[in-house]
């Protein structure tokens, strides 16, 4: 079992504040013979007639000295998880959760914005101190 990210519980509480029900912590699934483990699975009732909206959230702290190395790892995980989820749970959207300070700096660079757009990375920007979601990007 892999270690939880530093801000795992903060993001979990922030999602709960927005009426998300945590359905898996972690969300485990298999694609072929490969086992995956996304940090969180969550569901929210959108409308009685439509059922629930399902998401998976991969939480990253970006605390290592090299933010670009953290980004490479996060992007690789995100793309692998999305590929696997598309086969197993095609209606579940995958989000990458990033701290607000990293979003305001590194994620505003031309390279990072181009990568996020090119690879269609859905982001949740969180404030770990206040345990709130600051922004959702689709």
Short mmCIF file of N, CA, C and O in Angstrom, two decimals:
data_model
loop_
_atom_site.label_atom_id
_atom_site.label_comp_id
_atom_site.label_asym_id
_atom_site.label_seq_id
_atom_site.Cartn_x
_atom_site.Cartn_y
_atom_site.Cartn_z
N UNK A 1 0.85 -1.18 0.00
CA UNK A 1 0.00 0.00 0.00
C UNK A 1 0.89 1.24 0.00
O UNK A 1 1.84 1.34 0.76
N UNK A 2 0.59 2.19 -0.87
CA UNK A 2 1.38 3.40 -0.95
C UNK A 2 0.98 4.39 0.14
O UNK A 2 -0.13 4.35 0.66
N UNK A 3 1.89 5.30 0.45
CA UNK A 3 1.64 6.29 1.50
C UNK A 3 0.69 7.37 1.00
O UNK A 3 0.68 7.72 -0.18
N UNK A 4 -0.12 7.88 1.91
CA UNK A 4 -1.03 8.97 1.56
C UNK A 4 -0.25 10.26 1.42
O UNK A 4 0.73 10.49 2.12
N UNK A 5 -0.71 11.10 0.52
CA UNK A 5 -0.09 12.40 0.32
C UNK A 5 -0.23 13.23 1.58
O UNK A 5 -1.17 13.07 2.37
N UNK A 6 0.68 14.15 1.77
CA UNK A 6 0.69 15.02 2.95
C UNK A 6 -0.65 15.71 3.19
O UNK A 6 -1.10 15.85 4.31
N UNK A 7 -1.31 16.14 2.12
CA UNK A 7 -2.54 16.91 2.24
C UNK A 7 -3.80 16.07 1.99
O UNK A 7 -4.88 16.62 1.76
N UNK A 8 -3.67 14.77 2.04
CA UNK A 8 -4.78 13.86 1.76
C UNK A 8 -6.02 14.18 2.59
O UNK A 8 -7.11 14.37 2.04
N UNK A 9 -5.87 14.24 3.89
CA UNK A 9 -7.02 14.47 4.77
C UNK A 9 -7.63 15.86 4.58
O UNK A 9 -8.84 16.03 4.66
N UNK A 10 -6.79 16.85 4.31
CA UNK A 10 -7.28 18.22 4.07
C UNK A 10 -8.16 18.27 2.82
O UNK A 10 -9.22 18.90 2.82
N UNK A 11 -7.72 17.60 1.76
CA UNK A 11 -8.50 17.58 0.52
C UNK A 11 -9.79 16.79 0.72
O UNK A 11 -10.86 17.19 0.26
N UNK A 12 -9.69 15.70 1.43
CA UNK A 12 -10.87 14.88 1.73
C UNK A 12 -11.92 15.72 2.47
O UNK A 12 -13.10 15.73 2.09
N UNK A 13 -11.51 16.44 3.49
CA UNK A 13 -12.46 17.29 4.25
C UNK A 13 -13.00 18.42 3.37
O UNK A 13 -14.17 18.78 3.46
N UNK A 14 -12.16 18.98 2.51
CA UNK A 14 -12.61 20.05 1.61
C UNK A 14 -13.69 19.53 0.65
O UNK A 14 -14.69 20.22 0.41
N UNK A 15 -13.51 18.34 0.14
CA UNK A 15 -14.54 17.75 -0.73
C UNK A 15 -15.83 17.51 0.03
O UNK A 15 -16.92 17.78 -0.47
N UNK A 16 -15.71 17.02 1.24
CA UNK A 16 -16.89 16.78 2.06
C UNK A 16 -17.65 18.07 2.34
O UNK A 16 -18.88 18.08 2.37
N UNK A 17 -16.92 19.17 2.53
CA UNK A 17 -17.56 20.47 2.73
C UNK A 17 -18.40 20.88 1.52
O UNK A 17 -19.36 21.63 1.65
N UNK A 18 -18.01 20.39 0.34
CA UNK A 18 -18.75 20.69 -0.88
C UNK A 18 -19.79 19.61 -1.21
O UNK A 18 -20.21 19.48 -2.35
N UNK A 19 -20.16 18.85 -0.20
CA UNK A 19 -21.21 17.84 -0.30
C UNK A 19 -20.84 16.61 -1.11
O UNK A 19 -21.71 15.90 -1.62
N UNK A 20 -19.55 16.33 -1.25
CA UNK A 20 -19.11 15.09 -1.88
C UNK A 20 -19.08 14.01 -0.81
O UNK A 20 -18.62 14.25 0.31
N UNK A 21 -19.56 12.84 -1.14
CA UNK A 21 -19.50 11.68 -0.26
C UNK A 21 -18.29 10.86 -0.70
O UNK A 21 -18.20 10.45 -1.87
N UNK A 22 -17.37 10.63 0.21
CA UNK A 22 -16.19 9.83 -0.10
C UNK A 22 -16.62 8.36 -0.12
O UNK A 22 -17.07 7.83 0.88
N UNK A 23 -16.50 7.75 -1.29
CA UNK A 23 -16.95 6.36 -1.45
C UNK A 23 -15.79 5.37 -1.43
O UNK A 23 -16.02 4.17 -1.28
N UNK A 24 -14.57 5.87 -1.61
CA UNK A 24 -13.40 5.00 -1.59
C UNK A 24 -12.18 5.80 -1.16
O UNK A 24 -11.94 6.89 -1.67
N UNK A 25 -11.41 5.26 -0.24
CA UNK A 25 -10.21 5.93 0.26
C UNK A 25 -9.17 4.86 0.61
O UNK A 25 -9.11 4.43 1.74
N UNK A 26 -8.45 4.42 -0.41
CA UNK A 26 -8.32 4.85 -1.81
C UNK A 26 -9.31 4.13 -2.72
O UNK A 26 -9.95 3.16 -2.32
N UNK A 27 -9.38 4.62 -3.96
CA UNK A 27 -10.18 4.00 -5.00
C UNK A 27 -9.27 3.01 -5.73
O UNK A 27 -8.31 3.40 -6.38
N UNK A 28 -9.59 1.72 -5.58
CA UNK A 28 -8.78 0.67 -6.20
C UNK A 28 -9.53 0.07 -7.39
O UNK A 28 -10.74 -0.13 -7.31
N UNK A 29 -8.78 -0.22 -8.46
CA UNK A 29 -9.37 -0.89 -9.61
C UNK A 29 -8.27 -1.57 -10.41
O UNK A 29 -7.08 -1.30 -10.20
N UNK A 30 -8.69 -2.47 -11.28
CA UNK A 30 -7.75 -3.18 -12.15
C UNK A 30 -8.09 -2.91 -13.60
O UNK A 30 -9.26 -2.82 -13.96
N UNK A 31 -7.07 -2.80 -14.40
CA UNK A 31 -7.21 -2.72 -15.85
C UNK A 31 -6.28 -3.79 -16.40
O UNK A 31 -5.06 -3.67 -16.29
N UNK A 32 -6.87 -4.85 -16.93
CA UNK A 32 -6.06 -6.00 -17.31
C UNK A 32 -5.44 -6.59 -16.06
O UNK A 32 -6.13 -6.82 -15.07
N UNK A 33 -4.13 -6.79 -16.08
CA UNK A 33 -3.46 -7.32 -14.89
C UNK A 33 -2.74 -6.23 -14.08
O UNK A 33 -1.95 -6.54 -13.20
N UNK A 34 -3.05 -4.96 -14.38
CA UNK A 34 -2.43 -3.85 -13.66
C UNK A 34 -3.39 -3.34 -12.59
O UNK A 34 -4.55 -3.05 -12.88
N UNK A 35 -2.89 -3.23 -11.36
CA UNK A 35 -3.69 -2.72 -10.25
C UNK A 35 -3.39 -1.23 -10.07
O UNK A 35 -2.23 -0.82 -10.07
N UNK A 36 -4.44 -0.44 -9.91
CA UNK A 36 -4.32 1.00 -9.71
C UNK A 36 -4.91 1.38 -8.36
O UNK A 36 -5.80 0.71 -7.84
N UNK A 37 -4.43 2.50 -7.85
CA UNK A 37 -4.92 3.01 -6.58
C UNK A 37 -4.91 4.53 -6.61
O UNK A 37 -3.89 5.17 -6.43
N UNK A 38 -6.08 5.13 -6.90
CA UNK A 38 -6.23 6.58 -6.90
C UNK A 38 -6.56 7.00 -5.48
O UNK A 38 -7.25 6.29 -4.75
N UNK A 39 -6.11 8.18 -5.06
CA UNK A 39 -6.26 8.60 -3.67
C UNK A 39 -7.68 8.55 -3.15
O UNK A 39 -7.92 8.04 -2.06
N UNK A 40 -8.64 9.11 -3.90
CA UNK A 40 -10.02 9.16 -3.42
C UNK A 40 -11.02 8.89 -4.53
O UNK A 40 -10.80 9.29 -5.68
N UNK A 41 -12.12 8.28 -4.15
CA UNK A 41 -13.29 8.18 -5.02
C UNK A 41 -14.40 8.92 -4.29
O UNK A 41 -14.53 8.82 -3.07
N UNK A 42 -15.21 9.68 -5.02
CA UNK A 42 -16.28 10.45 -4.38
C UNK A 42 -17.48 10.50 -5.31
O UNK A 42 -17.37 10.33 -6.52
N UNK A 43 -18.63 10.77 -4.69
CA UNK A 43 -19.89 10.83 -5.44
C UNK A 43 -20.74 11.94 -4.85
O UNK A 43 -20.72 12.20 -3.65
N UNK A 44 -21.49 12.60 -5.71
CA UNK A 44 -22.41 13.65 -5.27
C UNK A 44 -23.69 13.52 -6.06
O UNK A 44 -23.65 13.35 -7.28
N UNK A 45 -24.80 13.61 -5.38
CA UNK A 45 -26.10 13.56 -6.05
C UNK A 45 -26.29 14.87 -6.79
O UNK A 45 -26.28 15.94 -6.18
N UNK A 46 -26.43 14.79 -8.09
CA UNK A 46 -26.60 15.99 -8.91
C UNK A 46 -28.07 16.35 -8.99
O UNK A 46 -28.45 17.48 -8.75
N UNK A 47 -28.89 15.39 -9.34
CA UNK A 47 -30.34 15.59 -9.40
C UNK A 47 -30.98 14.21 -9.28
O UNK A 47 -30.42 13.23 -9.75
N UNK A 48 -32.11 14.16 -8.64
CA UNK A 48 -32.76 12.87 -8.38
C UNK A 48 -32.96 12.06 -9.66
O UNK A 48 -32.76 10.87 -9.68
N UNK A 49 -33.30 12.74 -10.74
CA UNK A 49 -33.57 12.01 -11.97
C UNK A 49 -32.30 11.63 -12.73
O UNK A 49 -32.31 10.77 -13.58
N UNK A 50 -31.18 12.28 -12.42
CA UNK A 50 -29.94 12.00 -13.14
C UNK A 50 -29.01 11.07 -12.37
O UNK A 50 -28.04 10.58 -12.92
N UNK A 51 -29.24 10.88 -11.10
CA UNK A 51 -28.33 10.06 -10.33
C UNK A 51 -27.14 10.85 -9.86
O UNK A 51 -27.19 12.07 -9.76
N UNK A 52 -26.05 10.17 -9.60
CA UNK A 52 -24.89 10.82 -9.01
C UNK A 52 -23.80 11.14 -10.00
O UNK A 52 -23.70 10.56 -11.07
N UNK A 53 -22.99 12.10 -9.62
CA UNK A 53 -21.79 12.47 -10.35
C UNK A 53 -20.64 11.81 -9.62
O UNK A 53 -20.52 11.93 -8.40
N UNK A 54 -19.77 11.09 -10.35
CA UNK A 54 -18.67 10.37 -9.73
C UNK A 54 -17.33 10.96 -10.18
O UNK A 54 -17.16 11.26 -11.36
N UNK A 55 -16.44 11.10 -9.21
CA UNK A 55 -15.10 11.58 -9.51
C UNK A 55 -14.07 10.68 -8.83
O UNK A 55 -14.38 9.95 -7.89
N UNK A 56 -12.86 10.77 -9.32
CA UNK A 56 -11.69 10.19 -8.66
C UNK A 56 -10.70 11.34 -8.53
O UNK A 56 -10.60 12.19 -9.42
N UNK A 57 -9.98 11.38 -7.42
CA UNK A 57 -9.08 12.50 -7.17
C UNK A 57 -7.69 11.97 -6.80
O UNK A 57 -7.55 11.21 -5.84
N UNK A 58 -6.71 12.39 -7.57
CA UNK A 58 -5.32 12.09 -7.25
C UNK A 58 -4.74 13.36 -6.62
O UNK A 58 -4.70 14.42 -7.25
N UNK A 59 -4.32 13.25 -5.37
CA UNK A 59 -3.87 14.41 -4.59
C UNK A 59 -2.35 14.51 -4.65
O UNK A 59 -1.65 13.53 -4.40
N UNK A 60 -1.87 15.70 -4.94
CA UNK A 60 -0.43 15.95 -4.97
C UNK A 60 -0.10 17.17 -4.12
O UNK A 60 -0.84 18.15 -4.09
N UNK A 61 1.04 17.10 -3.46
CA UNK A 61 1.46 18.21 -2.59
C UNK A 61 2.53 19.09 -3.22
O UNK A 61 2.67 20.24 -2.86
N UNK A 62 3.32 18.55 -4.13
CA UNK A 62 4.41 19.30 -4.77
C UNK A 62 5.36 19.87 -3.73
O UNK A 62 5.72 21.05 -3.77
N UNK A 63 5.82 19.04 -2.81
CA UNK A 63 6.71 19.49 -1.74
C UNK A 63 8.18 19.19 -2.00
O UNK A 63 9.05 19.63 -1.24
N UNK A 64 8.49 18.46 -3.06
CA UNK A 64 9.89 18.14 -3.36
C UNK A 64 10.61 19.38 -3.89
O UNK A 64 9.98 20.30 -4.40
N UNK A 65 11.94 19.39 -3.79
CA UNK A 65 12.70 20.55 -4.27
C UNK A 65 12.48 20.88 -5.74
O UNK A 65 12.53 22.03 -6.14
N UNK A 66 12.21 19.87 -6.56
CA UNK A 66 11.99 20.09 -7.98
C UNK A 66 10.52 19.95 -8.33
O UNK A 66 9.99 18.84 -8.42
N UNK A 67 9.85 21.06 -8.52
CA UNK A 67 8.43 21.03 -8.85
C UNK A 67 8.19 20.39 -10.21
O UNK A 67 7.18 19.71 -10.42
N UNK A 68 9.13 20.53 -11.13
CA UNK A 68 8.95 19.94 -12.46
C UNK A 68 9.01 18.42 -12.37
O UNK A 68 8.25 17.72 -13.04
N UNK A 69 9.87 17.89 -11.50
CA UNK A 69 9.92 16.44 -11.29
C UNK A 69 8.61 15.94 -10.69
O UNK A 69 8.08 14.91 -11.11
N UNK A 70 8.08 16.67 -9.72
CA UNK A 70 6.78 16.32 -9.15
C UNK A 70 5.69 16.36 -10.23
O UNK A 70 4.81 15.50 -10.26
N UNK A 71 5.76 17.34 -11.11
CA UNK A 71 4.77 17.45 -12.18
C UNK A 71 4.86 16.28 -13.14
O UNK A 71 3.83 15.72 -13.54
N UNK A 72 6.08 15.90 -13.53
CA UNK A 72 6.24 14.76 -14.42
C UNK A 72 5.60 13.51 -13.81
O UNK A 72 4.90 12.77 -14.49
N UNK A 73 5.87 13.28 -12.55
CA UNK A 73 5.31 12.10 -11.86
C UNK A 73 3.78 12.19 -11.79
O UNK A 73 3.08 11.21 -12.05
N UNK A 74 3.28 13.37 -11.44
CA UNK A 74 1.83 13.56 -11.31
C UNK A 74 1.14 13.37 -12.66
O UNK A 74 0.09 12.71 -12.75
N UNK A 75 1.71 13.92 -13.71
CA UNK A 75 1.11 13.80 -15.04
C UNK A 75 1.11 12.35 -15.51
O UNK A 75 0.11 11.86 -16.04
N UNK A 76 2.20 11.65 -15.29
CA UNK A 76 2.27 10.24 -15.66
C UNK A 76 1.22 9.41 -14.93
O UNK A 76 0.54 8.57 -15.53
N UNK A 77 1.09 9.65 -13.63
CA UNK A 77 0.07 8.94 -12.86
C UNK A 77 -1.32 9.28 -13.37
O UNK A 77 -2.15 8.39 -13.57
N UNK A 78 -1.57 10.56 -13.56
CA UNK A 78 -2.88 11.02 -14.01
C UNK A 78 -3.28 10.34 -15.32
O UNK A 78 -4.38 9.81 -15.46
N UNK A 79 -2.38 10.35 -16.30
CA UNK A 79 -2.69 9.77 -17.60
C UNK A 79 -2.91 8.26 -17.51
O UNK A 79 -3.81 7.72 -18.16
N UNK A 80 -2.11 7.59 -16.71
CA UNK A 80 -2.29 6.14 -16.53
C UNK A 80 -3.61 5.83 -15.85
O UNK A 80 -4.35 4.92 -16.27
N UNK A 81 -3.92 6.57 -14.80
CA UNK A 81 -5.18 6.35 -14.08
C UNK A 81 -6.38 6.63 -14.99
O UNK A 81 -7.37 5.91 -14.97
N UNK A 82 -6.30 7.70 -15.76
CA UNK A 82 -7.41 8.04 -16.64
C UNK A 82 -7.64 6.94 -17.68
O UNK A 82 -8.78 6.58 -17.96
N UNK A 83 -6.58 6.40 -18.24
CA UNK A 83 -6.69 5.31 -19.20
C UNK A 83 -7.37 4.10 -18.56
O UNK A 83 -8.30 3.52 -19.13
N UNK A 84 -6.93 3.74 -17.36
CA UNK A 84 -7.53 2.61 -16.67
C UNK A 84 -8.98 2.85 -16.30
O UNK A 84 -9.84 1.98 -16.50
N UNK A 85 -9.28 4.03 -15.76
CA UNK A 85 -10.65 4.35 -15.37
C UNK A 85 -11.60 4.36 -16.57
O UNK A 85 -12.76 3.96 -16.46
N UNK A 86 -11.12 4.81 -17.71
CA UNK A 86 -11.96 4.85 -18.91
C UNK A 86 -12.47 3.47 -19.27
O UNK A 86 -13.58 3.32 -19.79
N UNK A 87 -11.69 2.45 -18.97
CA UNK A 87 -12.09 1.08 -19.26
C UNK A 87 -13.02 0.52 -18.19
O UNK A 87 -13.98 -0.17 -18.49
N UNK A 88 -12.73 0.84 -16.93
CA UNK A 88 -13.44 0.23 -15.81
C UNK A 88 -14.66 1.04 -15.38
O UNK A 88 -15.72 0.49 -15.09
N UNK A 89 -14.50 2.36 -15.30
CA UNK A 89 -15.59 3.26 -14.88
C UNK A 89 -15.61 4.48 -15.79
O UNK A 89 -15.18 5.56 -15.40
N UNK A 90 -16.12 4.33 -17.00
CA UNK A 90 -16.05 5.43 -17.96
C UNK A 90 -16.81 6.69 -17.57
O UNK A 90 -16.53 7.77 -18.09
N UNK A 91 -17.73 6.60 -16.63
CA UNK A 91 -18.50 7.78 -16.22
C UNK A 91 -17.87 8.52 -15.04
O UNK A 91 -18.42 9.52 -14.58
N UNK A 92 -16.74 8.05 -14.55
CA UNK A 92 -16.08 8.71 -13.42
C UNK A 92 -15.00 9.65 -13.97
O UNK A 92 -14.13 9.25 -14.72
N UNK A 93 -15.08 10.92 -13.59
CA UNK A 93 -14.08 11.91 -14.01
C UNK A 93 -12.90 11.89 -13.05
O UNK A 93 -13.07 11.84 -11.83
N UNK A 94 -11.71 11.97 -13.62
CA UNK A 94 -10.48 11.99 -12.82
C UNK A 94 -9.96 13.42 -12.71
O UNK A 94 -9.88 14.14 -13.72
N UNK A 95 -9.65 13.82 -11.48
CA UNK A 95 -9.08 15.15 -11.22
C UNK A 95 -7.72 15.01 -10.57
O UNK A 95 -7.49 14.10 -9.78
N UNK A 96 -6.85 15.96 -10.86
CA UNK A 96 -5.57 16.09 -10.18
C UNK A 96 -5.72 17.25 -9.20
O UNK A 96 -6.04 18.38 -9.61
N UNK A 97 -5.53 16.98 -7.91
CA UNK A 97 -5.65 18.03 -6.88
C UNK A 97 -4.28 18.62 -6.60
O UNK A 97 -3.33 17.88 -6.29
N UNK A 98 -4.18 19.94 -6.72
CA UNK A 98 -2.90 20.64 -6.51
C UNK A 98 -3.10 21.80 -5.52
O UNK A 98 -4.15 22.42 -5.49
N UNK A 99 -2.06 22.06 -4.72
CA UNK A 99 -2.16 23.16 -3.75
C UNK A 99 -2.21 24.52 -4.44
O UNK A 99 -1.63 24.73 -5.50
N UNK A 100 -2.90 25.44 -3.80
CA UNK A 100 -3.12 26.77 -4.38
C UNK A 100 -1.81 27.50 -4.68
O UNK A 100 -1.70 28.15 -5.72
N UNK A 101 -0.82 27.40 -3.81
CA UNK A 101 0.44 28.12 -4.05
C UNK A 101 1.15 27.60 -5.30
O UNK A 101 1.70 28.39 -6.08
N UNK A 102 1.11 26.30 -5.53
CA UNK A 102 1.73 25.72 -6.72
C UNK A 102 0.91 26.08 -7.96
O UNK A 102 1.46 26.37 -9.02
N UNK A 103 -0.41 26.11 -7.82
CA UNK A 103 -1.26 26.49 -8.94
C UNK A 103 -0.99 27.94 -9.36
O UNK A 103 -0.90 28.25 -10.55
N UNK A 104 -0.83 28.82 -8.39
CA UNK A 104 -0.62 30.25 -8.68
C UNK A 104 0.76 30.54 -9.26
O UNK A 104 0.96 31.59 -9.85
N UNK A 105 1.69 29.64 -9.07
CA UNK A 105 3.05 29.86 -9.58
C UNK A 105 3.34 28.92 -10.75
O UNK A 105 3.19 29.30 -11.91
N UNK A 106 3.68 27.70 -10.45
CA UNK A 106 4.10 26.73 -11.47
C UNK A 106 3.01 26.47 -12.53
O UNK A 106 3.31 26.38 -13.72
N UNK A 107 1.77 26.37 -12.11
CA UNK A 107 0.71 26.06 -13.07
C UNK A 107 0.31 27.25 -13.93
O UNK A 107 -0.51 27.10 -14.85
N UNK A 108 0.89 28.41 -13.70
CA UNK A 108 0.65 29.56 -14.55
C UNK A 108 1.71 29.70 -15.63
O UNK A 108 1.59 30.54 -16.53
N UNK A 109 2.75 28.87 -15.59
CA UNK A 109 3.80 28.96 -16.60
C UNK A 109 3.26 28.47 -17.94
O UNK A 109 2.32 27.66 -18.02
N UNK A 110 3.85 28.96 -19.00
CA UNK A 110 3.41 28.62 -20.35
C UNK A 110 3.48 27.11 -20.59
O UNK A 110 2.55 26.51 -21.14
N UNK A 111 4.57 26.49 -20.16
CA UNK A 111 4.73 25.05 -20.35
C UNK A 111 3.64 24.26 -19.64
O UNK A 111 3.01 23.37 -20.22
N UNK A 112 3.41 24.57 -18.38
CA UNK A 112 2.44 23.82 -17.60
C UNK A 112 1.03 24.01 -18.15
O UNK A 112 0.26 23.05 -18.26
N UNK A 113 0.70 25.23 -18.51
CA UNK A 113 -0.62 25.47 -19.08
C UNK A 113 -0.80 24.71 -20.39
O UNK A 113 -1.87 24.15 -20.65
N UNK A 114 0.24 24.67 -21.21
CA UNK A 114 0.17 23.93 -22.47
C UNK A 114 -0.01 22.43 -22.21
O UNK A 114 -0.81 21.77 -22.87
N UNK A 115 0.71 21.90 -21.22
CA UNK A 115 0.60 20.48 -20.88
C UNK A 115 -0.79 20.15 -20.35
O UNK A 115 -1.40 19.15 -20.75
N UNK A 116 -1.31 20.98 -19.46
CA UNK A 116 -2.64 20.75 -18.89
C UNK A 116 -3.69 20.78 -20.00
O UNK A 116 -4.60 19.94 -20.02
N UNK A 117 -3.55 21.71 -20.92
CA UNK A 117 -4.50 21.80 -22.03
C UNK A 117 -4.34 20.62 -22.99
O UNK A 117 -5.31 19.97 -23.37
N UNK A 118 -3.11 20.33 -23.38
CA UNK A 118 -2.84 19.24 -24.33
C UNK A 118 -3.35 17.90 -23.82
O UNK A 118 -3.95 17.13 -24.55
N UNK A 119 -3.11 17.63 -22.55
CA UNK A 119 -3.48 16.33 -21.97
C UNK A 119 -4.83 16.36 -21.25
O UNK A 119 -5.21 15.38 -20.64
N UNK A 120 -5.52 17.49 -21.35
CA UNK A 120 -6.86 17.64 -20.79
C UNK A 120 -6.92 17.20 -19.32
O UNK A 120 -7.75 16.38 -18.93
N UNK A 121 -6.02 17.79 -18.53
CA UNK A 121 -5.95 17.48 -17.11
C UNK A 121 -6.99 18.31 -16.37
O UNK A 121 -6.96 19.55 -16.44
N UNK A 122 -7.90 17.65 -15.69
CA UNK A 122 -8.88 18.34 -14.86
C UNK A 122 -8.24 18.59 -13.50
O UNK A 122 -7.66 17.69 -12.91
N UNK A 123 -8.35 19.82 -13.02
CA UNK A 123 -7.68 20.21 -11.78
C UNK A 123 -8.67 20.58 -10.68
O UNK A 123 -9.71 21.18 -10.94
N UNK A 124 -8.29 20.24 -9.47
CA UNK A 124 -8.91 20.77 -8.26
C UNK A 124 -7.80 21.53 -7.56
O UNK A 124 -6.75 20.97 -7.25
N UNK A 125 -8.03 22.81 -7.34
CA UNK A 125 -7.06 23.63 -6.63
C UNK A 125 -7.55 23.74 -5.19
O UNK A 125 -8.68 24.15 -4.94
N UNK A 126 -6.68 23.35 -4.25
CA UNK A 126 -7.10 23.32 -2.85
C UNK A 126 -6.21 24.17 -1.96
O UNK A 126 -5.06 24.42 -2.26
N UNK A 127 -6.81 24.62 -0.88
CA UNK A 127 -6.11 25.34 0.19
C UNK A 127 -6.08 24.38 1.37
O UNK A 127 -7.09 24.15 2.03
N UNK A 128 -4.92 23.79 1.62
CA UNK A 128 -4.78 22.76 2.66
C UNK A 128 -4.98 23.33 4.06
O UNK A 128 -5.55 22.67 4.93
N UNK A 129 -4.55 24.55 4.29
CA UNK A 129 -4.66 25.17 5.61
C UNK A 129 -6.12 25.35 6.01
O UNK A 129 -6.51 25.02 7.13
N UNK A 130 -6.92 25.89 5.08
CA UNK A 130 -8.32 26.15 5.37
C UNK A 130 -9.25 24.99 4.98
O UNK A 130 -10.46 25.07 5.18
N UNK A 131 -8.66 23.95 4.39
CA UNK A 131 -9.40 22.76 3.98
C UNK A 131 -10.61 23.11 3.10
O UNK A 131 -11.74 22.73 3.37
N UNK A 132 -10.32 23.86 2.02
CA UNK A 132 -11.35 24.24 1.07
C UNK A 132 -10.85 24.05 -0.35
O UNK A 132 -9.65 24.08 -0.62
N UNK A 133 -11.80 23.84 -1.25
CA UNK A 133 -11.51 23.82 -2.67
C UNK A 133 -11.64 25.25 -3.17
O UNK A 133 -12.65 25.90 -2.96
N UNK A 134 -10.58 25.73 -3.79
CA UNK A 134 -10.54 27.10 -4.28
C UNK A 134 -11.08 27.19 -5.71
O UNK A 134 -11.74 28.16 -6.06
N UNK A 135 -10.80 26.16 -6.49
CA UNK A 135 -11.18 26.22 -7.91
C UNK A 135 -11.24 24.81 -8.50
O UNK A 135 -10.46 23.94 -8.15
N UNK A 136 -12.18 24.62 -9.41
CA UNK A 136 -12.28 23.42 -10.24
C UNK A 136 -12.01 23.86 -11.67
O UNK A 136 -12.54 24.87 -12.11
N UNK A 137 -11.18 23.13 -12.40
CA UNK A 137 -10.98 23.45 -13.82
C UNK A 137 -11.41 22.25 -14.63
O UNK A 137 -11.11 21.11 -14.30
N UNK A 138 -12.13 22.52 -15.69
CA UNK A 138 -12.61 21.45 -16.57
C UNK A 138 -12.11 21.67 -17.99
O UNK A 138 -11.98 22.71 -18.47
#
